[in-house]
Amino acid sequence: MPATGQPLKVATFNVNGIRSRLPHLLACSARFAVQIRVPDWAAQASLSVNGEPQAGVAVAGGYARLEREWQAGDEITLQL
């Protein structure tokens, strides 16, 4: 849960990946880390934030950690 006290929710799940959007209730920018579980079988997993690839953060069988200044409407995409 980020510093704003608002939980993050997965907005969409489909066979091509998982997309999560930070809630529009985030009134101002806030710096915090998001950790996303990457399954063992997802050796080709990739992560992007707002369409920009995040190299080296998606590790199969572990957690990808994204720490940054987040804005309302930011979008995280995990491609499995």
Short mmCIF file of C-alpha atoms in Angstrom, two decimals:
data_model
loop_
_atom_site.label_atom_id
_atom_site.label_comp_id
_atom_site.label_asym_id
_atom_site.label_seq_id
_atom_site.Cartn_x
_atom_site.Cartn_y
_atom_site.Cartn_z
CA MET A 1 0.00 0.00 0.00
CA PRO A 2 1.53 3.33 -0.97
CA ALA A 3 2.07 6.25 1.40
CA THR A 4 -1.31 7.71 0.41
CA GLY A 5 -3.06 4.77 2.06
CA GLN A 6 -4.73 3.80 -1.23
CA PRO A 7 -4.27 0.14 -2.22
CA LEU A 8 -3.17 -0.69 -5.75
CA LYS A 9 -5.61 -2.81 -7.72
CA VAL A 10 -5.11 -4.94 -10.79
CA ALA A 11 -7.36 -3.39 -13.39
CA THR A 12 -7.05 -5.98 -16.17
CA PHE A 13 -5.92 -9.58 -16.56
CA ASN A 14 -5.66 -11.28 -19.91
CA VAL A 15 -3.65 -14.00 -21.65
CA ASN A 16 -1.14 -11.45 -22.95
CA GLY A 17 -0.16 -10.05 -19.56
CA ILE A 18 -1.30 -8.11 -16.55
CA ARG A 19 -1.91 -4.37 -16.56
CA SER A 20 -2.32 -2.37 -13.36
CA ARG A 21 -3.18 1.31 -13.15
CA LEU A 22 -2.55 3.43 -10.07
CA PRO A 23 -5.83 4.80 -8.76
CA HIS A 24 -6.90 8.25 -9.91
CA LEU A 25 -7.52 8.98 -6.23
CA LEU A 26 -3.82 9.68 -5.82
CA ALA A 27 -4.14 13.44 -5.24
CA CYS A 28 -0.45 14.24 -5.64
CA SER A 29 2.73 12.51 -6.65
CA ALA A 30 4.26 10.14 -4.12
CA ARG A 31 7.49 8.14 -4.03
CA PHE A 32 7.12 4.48 -3.08
CA ALA A 33 8.08 1.00 -4.25
CA VAL A 34 5.79 -1.46 -5.98
CA GLN A 35 6.81 -5.13 -5.90
CA ILE A 36 5.31 -7.50 -8.44
CA ARG A 37 5.61 -11.29 -8.27
CA VAL A 38 6.97 -12.82 -11.47
CA PRO A 39 6.16 -16.57 -11.81
CA ASP A 40 8.97 -19.16 -12.22
CA TRP A 41 7.68 -20.14 -15.66
CA ALA A 42 7.80 -16.54 -16.99
CA ALA A 43 11.43 -16.50 -18.15
CA GLN A 44 10.57 -13.97 -20.89
CA ALA A 45 8.63 -11.62 -18.58
CA SER A 46 9.03 -7.89 -19.11
CA LEU A 47 7.78 -4.82 -17.27
CA SER A 48 6.97 -1.36 -18.52
CA VAL A 49 5.75 1.83 -16.86
CA ASN A 50 3.62 4.10 -19.02
CA GLY A 51 4.81 2.17 -22.06
CA GLU A 52 8.54 2.57 -21.27
CA PRO A 53 10.43 -0.73 -20.74
CA GLN A 54 12.02 -1.24 -17.33
CA ALA A 55 15.16 -3.24 -18.16
CA GLY A 56 16.44 -5.80 -15.69
CA VAL A 57 13.63 -5.59 -13.12
CA ALA A 58 11.52 -8.64 -14.12
CA VAL A 59 13.16 -11.76 -12.67
CA ALA A 60 11.42 -15.13 -13.13
CA GLY A 61 10.70 -16.73 -9.76
CA GLY A 62 11.21 -13.50 -7.84
CA TYR A 63 9.84 -10.03 -7.31
CA ALA A 64 10.29 -7.08 -9.61
CA ARG A 65 10.72 -3.86 -7.63
CA LEU A 66 9.79 -0.52 -9.14
CA GLU A 67 10.64 2.46 -6.96
CA ARG A 68 9.89 5.90 -8.31
CA GLU A 69 7.77 9.03 -8.00
CA TRP A 70 4.30 7.82 -8.99
CA GLN A 71 1.48 9.94 -10.41
CA ALA A 72 -2.23 9.20 -10.59
CA GLY A 73 -2.93 7.24 -13.76
CA ASP A 74 0.55 5.72 -14.08
CA GLU A 75 0.30 2.31 -15.70
CA ILE A 76 2.41 -0.77 -14.97
CA THR A 77 2.33 -3.58 -17.52
CA LEU A 78 3.72 -7.04 -16.81
CA GLN A 79 4.05 -9.04 -20.01
CA LEU A 80 4.28 -12.77 -19.31
#
